[in-house]
Short mmCIF file of C-alpha atoms and ligand atoms in Angstrom, two decimals:
data_model
loop_
_atom_site.label_atom_id
_atom_site.label_comp_id
_atom_site.label_asym_id
_atom_site.label_seq_id
_atom_site.Cartn_x
_atom_site.Cartn_y
_atom_site.Cartn_z
CA MET C 1 -29.55 22.94 9.03
CA SER C 2 -28.84 26.18 7.16
CA ALA C 3 -25.76 28.36 6.94
CA ARG C 4 -26.44 31.62 8.70
CA THR C 5 -22.78 32.48 8.75
CA ASN C 6 -21.27 35.16 6.54
CA ARG C 7 -18.20 34.53 4.37
CA ARG C 8 -15.76 35.89 7.00
CA ASP C 9 -16.72 33.09 9.40
CA VAL C 10 -16.01 30.29 6.98
CA LEU C 11 -13.27 28.00 8.27
CA ASP C 12 -10.95 26.11 5.94
CA VAL C 13 -11.12 22.84 7.86
CA VAL C 14 -13.10 21.33 10.73
CA VAL C 15 -11.52 18.20 12.24
CA ALA C 16 -13.79 15.88 14.26
CA GLY C 17 -11.73 13.89 16.79
CA ALA C 18 -8.51 14.85 18.58
CA GLY C 19 -6.86 11.42 18.83
CA VAL C 20 -3.28 11.16 17.54
CA VAL C 21 -4.47 11.39 13.93
CA GLY C 22 -6.99 14.26 14.30
CA SER C 23 -4.65 16.43 16.41
CA SER C 24 -1.76 15.87 14.00
CA ALA C 25 -4.01 16.74 11.05
CA ALA C 26 -5.20 19.97 12.73
CA LEU C 27 -1.61 21.00 13.48
CA ALA C 28 -0.29 20.12 10.03
CA LEU C 29 -3.07 22.02 8.25
CA ALA C 30 -2.77 25.06 10.54
CA ARG C 31 0.99 25.10 9.78
CA ALA C 32 0.08 25.11 6.09
CA GLY C 33 -1.69 28.43 6.75
CA LEU C 34 -5.28 27.12 6.96
CA ARG C 35 -7.91 28.22 9.52
CA VAL C 36 -8.84 25.12 11.49
CA ALA C 37 -11.32 24.12 14.20
CA ILE C 38 -10.98 20.84 16.08
CA VAL C 39 -13.91 19.21 17.89
CA GLU C 40 -13.25 16.58 20.57
CA ALA C 41 -15.86 14.79 22.64
CA ARG C 42 -13.62 14.04 25.66
CA GLU C 43 -11.07 16.37 27.26
CA PRO C 44 -7.69 14.61 26.74
CA GLU C 45 -6.22 13.45 30.07
CA ALA C 46 -2.95 15.05 31.17
CA TRP C 47 -0.17 12.45 30.74
CA ARG C 48 1.77 11.59 33.91
CA ALA C 49 5.09 9.74 33.85
CA GLU C 50 4.23 7.73 36.97
CA THR C 51 1.03 6.26 35.47
CA PRO C 52 2.06 4.89 32.03
CA ASP C 53 -0.69 4.41 29.47
CA LEU C 54 -1.14 0.68 28.74
CA ARG C 55 -1.85 1.48 25.09
CA VAL C 56 1.46 1.91 23.31
CA PHE C 57 2.43 2.21 19.63
CA ALA C 58 5.46 1.14 17.67
CA LEU C 59 5.82 4.45 15.86
CA ALA C 60 7.60 4.10 12.51
CA ALA C 61 10.43 6.42 11.46
CA ASP C 62 8.30 8.49 9.04
CA ALA C 63 5.65 9.02 11.76
CA SER C 64 8.14 10.57 14.20
CA LEU C 65 9.53 12.68 11.33
CA LEU C 66 6.03 14.02 10.70
CA LEU C 67 5.66 14.89 14.40
CA GLU C 68 9.10 16.53 14.32
CA GLY C 69 7.88 18.73 11.46
CA LEU C 70 5.00 19.77 13.74
CA ASP C 71 7.49 20.68 16.52
CA ALA C 72 5.89 18.06 18.78
CA TRP C 73 8.42 15.21 18.62
CA SER C 74 11.28 16.62 20.76
CA GLU C 75 8.90 17.11 23.71
CA ILE C 76 7.44 13.61 23.27
CA ALA C 77 10.88 11.99 22.94
CA ALA C 78 12.15 13.88 26.01
CA ALA C 79 9.15 12.69 28.06
CA ARG C 80 9.30 8.98 27.12
CA ALA C 81 9.92 7.27 23.79
CA HIS C 82 12.05 4.16 23.61
CA PRO C 83 13.95 3.46 20.36
CA TYR C 84 13.71 -0.05 18.93
CA ARG C 85 16.61 -1.19 16.77
CA ARG C 86 15.62 -4.71 15.76
CA MET C 87 12.60 -6.91 15.02
CA ARG C 88 12.51 -10.67 15.48
CA VAL C 89 9.49 -12.61 14.21
CA TRP C 90 9.12 -16.38 14.46
CA ASP C 91 6.47 -19.07 14.38
CA ALA C 92 5.59 -21.48 17.19
CA ALA C 93 5.49 -24.31 14.63
CA GLY C 94 9.20 -23.83 13.88
CA GLY C 95 11.06 -22.82 10.70
CA SER C 96 13.16 -19.74 10.12
CA GLU C 97 13.07 -16.45 11.96
CA LEU C 98 12.51 -13.09 10.27
CA CYS C 99 15.17 -10.60 11.41
CA PHE C 100 15.16 -6.93 10.69
CA ASP C 101 18.00 -4.68 11.87
CA ALA C 102 18.45 -0.90 11.92
CA ASP C 103 22.22 -1.30 11.32
CA ALA C 104 21.55 -3.11 8.03
CA LEU C 105 19.48 -0.12 6.89
CA GLY C 106 22.07 2.39 8.05
CA GLN C 107 19.60 3.79 10.60
CA ALA C 108 20.09 4.54 14.31
CA GLN C 109 16.72 2.88 15.05
CA LEU C 110 13.72 1.39 13.28
CA GLY C 111 11.24 3.46 15.29
CA HIS C 112 10.08 4.28 18.82
CA ILE C 113 7.71 2.76 21.34
CA VAL C 114 5.45 5.57 22.58
CA GLU C 115 2.33 5.75 24.77
CA ASN C 116 -0.95 6.87 23.16
CA GLY C 117 -1.74 9.10 26.19
CA LEU C 118 1.58 10.94 25.87
CA LEU C 119 1.10 11.55 22.14
CA VAL C 120 -2.48 12.80 22.57
CA ASP C 121 -1.54 15.06 25.50
CA ARG C 122 1.44 16.71 23.77
CA LEU C 123 -0.34 17.12 20.41
CA TRP C 124 -3.36 18.66 22.14
CA ALA C 125 -1.08 21.09 24.01
CA ALA C 126 0.65 21.99 20.72
CA ALA C 127 -2.79 22.64 19.14
CA SER C 128 -3.64 24.99 22.03
CA ARG C 129 -0.57 27.12 21.20
CA GLU C 130 -1.54 27.44 17.54
CA THR C 131 -3.40 30.69 16.77
CA ASN C 132 -4.92 29.16 13.61
CA ILE C 133 -6.70 26.41 15.60
CA ALA C 134 -9.97 26.90 17.53
CA ARG C 135 -10.64 24.02 19.96
CA HIS C 136 -14.17 22.88 20.81
CA CYS C 137 -13.88 20.49 23.77
CA PRO C 138 -15.69 18.82 25.34
CA ASP C 139 -18.13 18.94 22.44
CA ALA C 140 -19.05 16.51 19.70
CA LEU C 141 -20.01 16.60 16.07
CA LYS C 142 -23.75 15.92 15.92
CA ASP C 143 -24.74 16.48 12.32
CA PHE C 144 -23.67 18.18 9.09
CA VAL C 145 -25.03 19.17 5.71
CA GLN C 146 -22.80 19.83 2.73
CA ASP C 147 -23.45 21.92 -0.37
CA GLU C 148 -21.38 22.94 -3.42
CA GLU C 149 -19.20 25.40 -1.47
CA GLY C 150 -18.89 24.07 2.02
CA VAL C 151 -20.20 22.11 4.99
CA ASP C 152 -22.45 23.30 7.84
CA VAL C 153 -21.48 21.43 10.98
CA GLU C 154 -23.68 21.23 14.07
CA LEU C 155 -22.16 20.37 17.44
CA GLU C 156 -23.86 18.76 20.44
CA SER C 157 -23.56 22.08 22.33
CA GLY C 158 -25.70 23.75 19.64
CA SER C 159 -22.72 25.64 18.13
CA ARG C 160 -22.56 25.75 14.34
CA LEU C 161 -19.46 25.92 12.17
CA ARG C 162 -19.19 26.58 8.46
CA THR C 163 -16.18 25.03 6.72
CA ARG C 164 -14.78 24.31 3.26
CA LEU C 165 -13.66 20.85 4.32
CA LEU C 166 -14.74 18.45 7.09
CA LEU C 167 -12.31 15.77 8.27
CA GLY C 168 -13.58 12.73 10.18
CA ALA C 169 -10.75 11.54 12.47
CA ASP C 170 -13.29 10.27 14.99
CA GLY C 171 -12.14 6.67 15.27
CA ALA C 172 -13.37 3.23 14.26
CA HIS C 173 -17.05 3.98 14.97
CA SER C 174 -16.93 7.29 13.10
CA LYS C 175 -20.06 9.42 13.19
CA VAL C 176 -18.72 11.45 10.26
CA ARG C 177 -18.43 8.28 8.17
CA GLU C 178 -21.98 7.26 9.08
CA LEU C 179 -23.51 10.71 8.39
CA ALA C 180 -21.62 10.97 5.09
CA GLY C 181 -23.28 7.68 4.08
CA ILE C 182 -19.90 6.00 3.49
CA GLY C 183 -20.15 2.23 3.92
CA TRP C 184 -17.37 -0.02 5.16
CA ARG C 185 -16.30 -3.62 4.74
CA GLY C 186 -14.62 -5.84 7.28
CA GLU C 187 -15.37 -8.04 10.24
CA ALA C 188 -14.74 -8.59 13.91
CA TYR C 189 -11.88 -11.09 14.32
CA GLY C 190 -13.54 -12.68 17.37
CA GLN C 191 -10.28 -11.88 19.16
CA ARG C 192 -9.11 -9.52 21.86
CA ALA C 193 -5.60 -8.17 22.44
CA ILE C 194 -4.40 -8.20 26.05
CA VAL C 195 -1.97 -5.36 26.78
CA ALA C 196 0.21 -4.88 29.88
CA TYR C 197 3.74 -3.94 30.97
CA VAL C 198 5.97 -6.81 32.06
CA ARG C 199 9.47 -7.41 33.36
CA THR C 200 11.56 -10.25 32.02
CA GLU C 201 14.58 -12.10 33.38
CA LYS C 202 16.72 -11.19 30.34
CA PRO C 203 17.09 -7.72 28.75
CA HIS C 204 14.86 -6.89 25.77
CA GLU C 205 17.85 -5.77 23.65
CA ASP C 206 15.85 -2.82 22.18
CA THR C 207 14.10 -5.42 20.02
CA CYS C 208 10.43 -5.85 19.04
CA TRP C 209 9.77 -9.57 19.47
CA GLN C 210 6.76 -11.33 17.96
CA ARG C 211 5.87 -15.01 18.16
CA PHE C 212 3.03 -16.35 16.02
CA LEU C 213 0.89 -18.91 17.84
CA PRO C 214 -2.11 -20.79 16.39
CA THR C 215 -4.30 -18.61 18.68
CA GLY C 216 -2.78 -15.32 17.45
CA PRO C 217 0.46 -13.29 17.66
CA LEU C 218 2.20 -12.36 20.93
CA ALA C 219 4.45 -9.28 20.83
CA PHE C 220 6.95 -7.95 23.38
CA LEU C 221 7.82 -4.29 22.68
CA PRO C 222 10.90 -2.76 24.37
CA CYS C 223 10.25 0.17 26.76
CA GLY C 224 12.35 2.37 29.04
CA ASP C 225 13.77 1.05 32.34
CA GLY C 226 13.93 -2.49 30.96
CA ARG C 227 10.19 -3.22 30.80
CA CYS C 228 8.33 -4.61 27.79
CA SER C 229 4.83 -3.77 26.67
CA ILE C 230 2.98 -6.90 25.54
CA VAL C 231 0.24 -7.20 22.91
CA TRP C 232 -1.23 -10.72 23.10
CA SER C 233 -3.97 -11.41 20.52
CA LEU C 234 -6.27 -14.29 21.47
CA PRO C 235 -9.73 -15.71 20.79
CA GLU C 236 -12.37 -14.04 23.04
CA THR C 237 -12.82 -16.97 25.43
CA GLU C 238 -9.09 -17.49 25.89
CA ALA C 239 -8.56 -13.76 26.52
CA THR C 240 -11.33 -13.77 29.14
CA ARG C 241 -9.75 -16.80 30.87
CA LEU C 242 -6.27 -15.21 30.93
CA LEU C 243 -7.57 -11.86 32.19
CA ALA C 244 -9.18 -13.63 35.16
CA LEU C 245 -5.97 -15.43 36.24
CA ASP C 246 -3.95 -14.21 39.22
CA ASP C 247 -0.56 -12.63 38.38
CA ALA C 248 1.54 -15.74 39.13
CA ARG C 249 -0.50 -17.97 36.82
CA PHE C 250 -0.75 -15.30 34.12
CA LEU C 251 3.05 -14.83 34.16
CA ALA C 252 3.63 -18.59 33.91
CA GLU C 253 1.29 -18.87 30.89
CA LEU C 254 2.87 -15.79 29.29
CA THR C 255 6.40 -17.19 29.73
CA ARG C 256 5.29 -20.46 28.12
CA ALA C 257 3.46 -18.74 25.23
CA PHE C 258 6.59 -16.68 24.54
CA ASP C 259 8.76 -19.79 24.69
CA ALA C 260 10.77 -18.12 27.50
CA ARG C 261 12.60 -16.17 24.80
CA LEU C 262 13.55 -13.50 27.37
CA GLY C 263 13.69 -15.98 30.26
CA GLU C 264 10.92 -15.96 32.88
CA VAL C 265 8.40 -13.12 32.79
CA VAL C 266 8.73 -12.02 36.42
CA ALA C 267 6.31 -9.10 36.95
CA CYS C 268 3.25 -7.62 35.33
CA SER C 269 1.21 -4.39 35.54
CA ALA C 270 -2.59 -4.22 35.36
CA ARG C 271 -3.96 -5.83 32.15
CA ARG C 272 -6.44 -4.42 29.62
CA ALA C 273 -7.97 -5.92 26.51
CA PHE C 274 -9.08 -4.41 23.18
CA PRO C 275 -11.47 -6.11 20.73
CA LEU C 276 -9.87 -6.68 17.32
CA GLU C 277 -11.55 -5.96 14.02
CA ARG C 278 -10.85 -5.04 10.43
CA ARG C 279 -12.73 -2.12 8.85
CA LEU C 280 -12.05 -0.40 5.60
CA ALA C 281 -14.24 2.54 4.53
CA ASP C 282 -15.56 2.17 0.97
CA GLU C 283 -14.25 5.69 0.24
CA MET C 284 -12.11 8.19 2.09
CA LEU C 285 -13.83 11.13 0.40
CA ALA C 286 -17.45 12.11 -0.19
CA GLY C 287 -17.66 15.63 -1.64
CA ARG C 288 -16.19 17.94 1.02
CA VAL C 289 -15.99 15.28 3.72
CA ALA C 290 -12.82 13.19 4.11
CA LEU C 291 -11.96 10.37 6.51
CA LEU C 292 -8.59 9.59 8.02
CA GLY C 293 -7.06 7.35 10.67
CA ASP C 294 -9.23 4.62 12.19
CA ALA C 295 -12.36 6.30 10.77
CA ALA C 296 -11.07 5.16 7.36
CA HIS C 297 -9.16 1.96 8.23
CA VAL C 298 -8.86 -0.35 11.24
CA VAL C 299 -6.23 -3.07 10.89
CA HIS C 300 -5.02 -6.02 12.97
CA PRO C 301 -2.30 -4.83 15.41
CA LEU C 302 0.07 -7.66 14.39
CA ALA C 303 2.19 -5.30 12.29
CA GLY C 304 1.76 -2.30 14.64
CA GLN C 305 0.66 -0.12 11.74
CA GLY C 306 -2.74 1.42 12.66
CA VAL C 307 -1.61 4.83 13.81
CA ASN C 308 1.30 4.82 11.34
CA LEU C 309 -1.15 4.49 8.45
CA GLY C 310 -3.24 7.31 9.96
CA LEU C 311 -0.19 9.58 10.16
CA ARG C 312 0.62 8.76 6.53
CA ASP C 313 -2.93 9.97 5.68
CA VAL C 314 -2.09 13.20 7.53
CA GLY C 315 1.31 13.78 5.88
CA ALA C 316 -0.09 13.33 2.37
CA LEU C 317 -3.17 15.45 3.15
CA ALA C 318 -1.11 18.37 4.51
CA GLU C 319 1.00 18.32 1.34
CA ALA C 320 -2.06 18.27 -0.93
CA MET C 321 -3.96 20.97 1.02
CA GLY C 322 -0.88 23.21 1.35
CA ALA C 323 -0.39 23.07 -2.43
CA ALA C 324 -4.10 23.72 -3.15
CA SER C 325 -4.15 26.69 -0.78
CA GLN C 326 -0.96 28.23 -2.23
CA ALA C 327 -2.33 27.86 -5.74
CA GLY C 328 -5.60 29.52 -4.62
CA ARG C 329 -7.51 26.36 -5.56
CA ASP C 330 -10.58 24.83 -3.91
CA LEU C 331 -9.45 22.62 -0.99
CA ALA C 332 -11.94 19.95 -2.09
CA GLY C 333 -10.66 19.93 -5.68
CA ALA C 334 -8.45 17.64 -7.77
CA ARG C 335 -5.61 17.45 -5.22
CA LEU C 336 -7.94 16.16 -2.52
CA GLN C 337 -9.34 13.56 -4.92
CA ARG C 338 -5.81 12.42 -5.81
CA TRP C 339 -4.98 12.23 -2.08
CA ALA C 340 -8.03 10.02 -1.45
CA ARG C 341 -7.24 7.66 -4.34
CA GLY C 342 -3.61 7.31 -3.26
CA ARG C 343 -4.38 6.70 0.40
CA GLU C 344 -7.30 4.33 -0.33
CA SER C 345 -5.02 2.11 -2.35
CA ASP C 346 -2.14 2.20 0.18
CA ASN C 347 -4.49 1.47 3.11
CA ALA C 348 -6.32 -1.32 1.27
CA ILE C 349 -3.02 -3.06 0.40
CA ALA C 350 -1.86 -2.79 4.03
CA ALA C 351 -5.19 -4.02 5.48
CA GLN C 352 -5.28 -7.02 3.10
CA ALA C 353 -1.65 -7.89 3.76
CA PHE C 354 -2.12 -7.87 7.56
CA ASP C 355 -5.32 -9.87 7.18
CA ALA C 356 -3.55 -12.48 5.03
CA ILE C 357 -0.69 -12.74 7.55
CA HIS C 358 -3.23 -13.13 10.37
CA ARG C 359 -5.10 -15.90 8.52
CA THR C 360 -1.93 -17.77 7.58
CA PHE C 361 -0.26 -17.66 10.98
CA SER C 362 -3.17 -17.73 13.47
CA ASN C 363 -4.11 -21.19 12.37
CA ASP C 364 -3.30 -24.79 13.22
CA SER C 365 -4.54 -26.57 10.10
CA PRO C 366 -1.74 -28.73 8.61
CA LEU C 367 -1.14 -26.98 5.26
CA PRO C 368 -0.62 -23.42 6.52
CA THR C 369 1.48 -24.86 9.38
CA LEU C 370 3.80 -26.52 6.85
CA LEU C 371 3.84 -23.45 4.62
CA ARG C 372 4.43 -20.80 7.22
CA GLY C 373 7.47 -22.63 8.59
CA HIS C 374 9.14 -21.63 5.31
CA LEU C 375 7.46 -18.26 4.78
CA LEU C 376 9.46 -16.28 7.32
CA GLY C 377 12.67 -17.76 5.92
CA ILE C 378 11.64 -16.72 2.41
CA ALA C 379 10.65 -13.27 3.68
CA ASN C 380 14.05 -12.99 5.31
CA LEU C 381 15.83 -13.55 2.00
CA SER C 382 13.45 -12.10 -0.60
CA PRO C 383 14.32 -8.50 -1.65
CA ILE C 384 10.63 -7.75 -2.34
CA ALA C 385 9.54 -8.89 1.12
CA ARG C 386 12.36 -6.89 2.68
CA LEU C 387 11.28 -3.84 0.68
CA LEU C 388 7.76 -4.26 2.11
CA TRP C 389 9.20 -4.44 5.63
CA ARG C 390 11.19 -1.26 4.96
CA ARG C 391 7.97 0.42 3.85
CA ALA C 392 6.13 -0.73 7.01
CA ALA C 393 9.00 0.58 9.13
CA GLY C 394 8.72 3.92 7.30
CA VAL C 395 12.44 4.08 6.41
C1 FAD K 1 -4.15 -3.62 21.04
C2 FAD K 1 -3.81 -2.62 20.01
C3 FAD K 1 -2.47 -2.34 19.73
C4 FAD K 1 -2.12 -1.40 18.75
N1 FAD K 1 -0.80 -1.18 18.49
C5 FAD K 1 -0.44 -0.30 17.52
C6 FAD K 1 0.95 -0.05 17.19
O1 FAD K 1 1.88 -0.63 17.77
N2 FAD K 1 1.24 0.83 16.19
C7 FAD K 1 0.24 1.49 15.52
O2 FAD K 1 0.55 2.26 14.59
N3 FAD K 1 -1.08 1.29 15.81
C8 FAD K 1 -1.45 0.42 16.78
N4 FAD K 1 -2.77 0.20 17.06
C9 FAD K 1 -3.79 0.96 16.33
C10 FAD K 1 -4.03 2.35 16.97
O3 FAD K 1 -4.46 2.17 18.30
C11 FAD K 1 -5.10 3.12 16.18
O4 FAD K 1 -4.86 3.00 14.80
C12 FAD K 1 -5.06 4.61 16.56
O5 FAD K 1 -5.23 4.78 17.95
C13 FAD K 1 -6.16 5.38 15.82
O6 FAD K 1 -6.06 6.75 16.11
P1 FAD K 1 -7.20 7.76 15.63
O7 FAD K 1 -6.72 9.11 16.06
O8 FAD K 1 -7.52 7.53 14.19
O9 FAD K 1 -8.52 7.33 16.42
P2 FAD K 1 -8.84 7.36 17.99
O10 FAD K 1 -7.62 7.21 18.81
O11 FAD K 1 -9.94 6.37 18.18
O12 FAD K 1 -9.40 8.85 18.24
C14 FAD K 1 -10.69 9.25 17.85
C15 FAD K 1 -11.10 10.50 18.67
O13 FAD K 1 -12.35 10.98 18.19
C16 FAD K 1 -13.17 11.39 19.29
N5 FAD K 1 -14.57 11.35 18.82
C17 FAD K 1 -15.34 10.27 18.52
N6 FAD K 1 -16.56 10.65 18.07
C18 FAD K 1 -16.55 12.02 18.06
C19 FAD K 1 -17.50 13.01 17.68
N7 FAD K 1 -18.73 12.69 17.20
N8 FAD K 1 -17.17 14.32 17.81
C20 FAD K 1 -15.94 14.68 18.28
N9 FAD K 1 -14.99 13.77 18.66
C21 FAD K 1 -15.30 12.47 18.54
C22 FAD K 1 -12.84 10.35 20.37
O14 FAD K 1 -13.14 10.85 21.66
C23 FAD K 1 -11.31 10.18 20.16
O15 FAD K 1 -10.55 11.09 20.92
C24 FAD K 1 -3.14 -0.73 18.03
C25 FAD K 1 -4.49 -0.99 18.31
C26 FAD K 1 -4.82 -1.93 19.27
C27 FAD K 1 -6.27 -2.24 19.55
#
């Protein structure tokens, strides 16, 4: 591939992937005065209130602040975002319960439960209103070649773009990561997470509930009109068995697995399952190509942090690129390298912590069972552990 473009046509940034992370990155960088193109393989579906997306996120406080700065949050919150004010985490083997309360932090809420489809739809619409963003959709990044000054990007449609910086926000199986020759470490957990909306006998109390079972964690996340969204992580075979059950038997097993903490689970929507894996890119930066979101890090959903980490990549990147642009510096210079080092270390710590929690709690061997009974109690009292929880909650 060769650059046949003249200097006028050179973009500042091309973003591959318009999921929550890619769209937010495009918006944040355009707001920083950069010329951006975003390439997305699939046209985002229009969100409709009457057909809720089964994939929901517990969005931390700093993530909604970032979206507010992009003028996207008020529309999202008005459409459907349910505040959660408390977290309760306990282990099936007994011991203490970890409690986390917005009041104790002097906050109105710890975060919001929001649908992926709603976020993608509203961010995509916001990108369409931005004069600094050119959208290429449906189209996909096919190949690229980078040199000292920029990157030539080839799309599936045959279009070519020349840019100073290429961002891969194209998800866990990132083509950008593969073409940049960036390796990754990690593994499939051999688990799937079943997600669905349910109704319970007792109110959810605006609380995120999570019970650790030897098979994996089960979370109930509070949503509008009294429903909860569940994320039930299980070994493959167990997930397959539960997905095949009729509603009555599924609800009975779910009530039992949740120890009837909110009484009987009385109704359930359709169910879907996602395979669970851990992936950490060896680097987030290779020359003029940077990775963010799931392209750089895929973590276990037990702490509800995947998209939150991705949005932290975006916030820090927008700051670094805004400063580089204002100073008239190369976008792929020292600030970008500092961004990559900082985010690599933050993401690696988070991925290892969630992995360690998963290994300790999703386990029925006697020693961890004895240990973990005390761990949540210790975490409840220890200032360091509570500081880590504050960090995860983004407050
Ligand atoms: C069961 C489950 C529960 C979860 N719960 C939470 C939670 O509570 N909180 C939380 O923070 N996270 C959660 N996560 C993690 C969260 O889902 C991910 O971290 C997040 O969706 C990643 O967003 P992304 O924008 O990086 O990638 P994606 O959403 O995967 O978007 C990538 C985009 O790139 C596009 N694309 C791919 N290839 C190309 C190409 N070659 N050219 C152009 N476009 C391309 C795709 O079409 C897609 O639109 C959960 C995950 C699972 C599985």
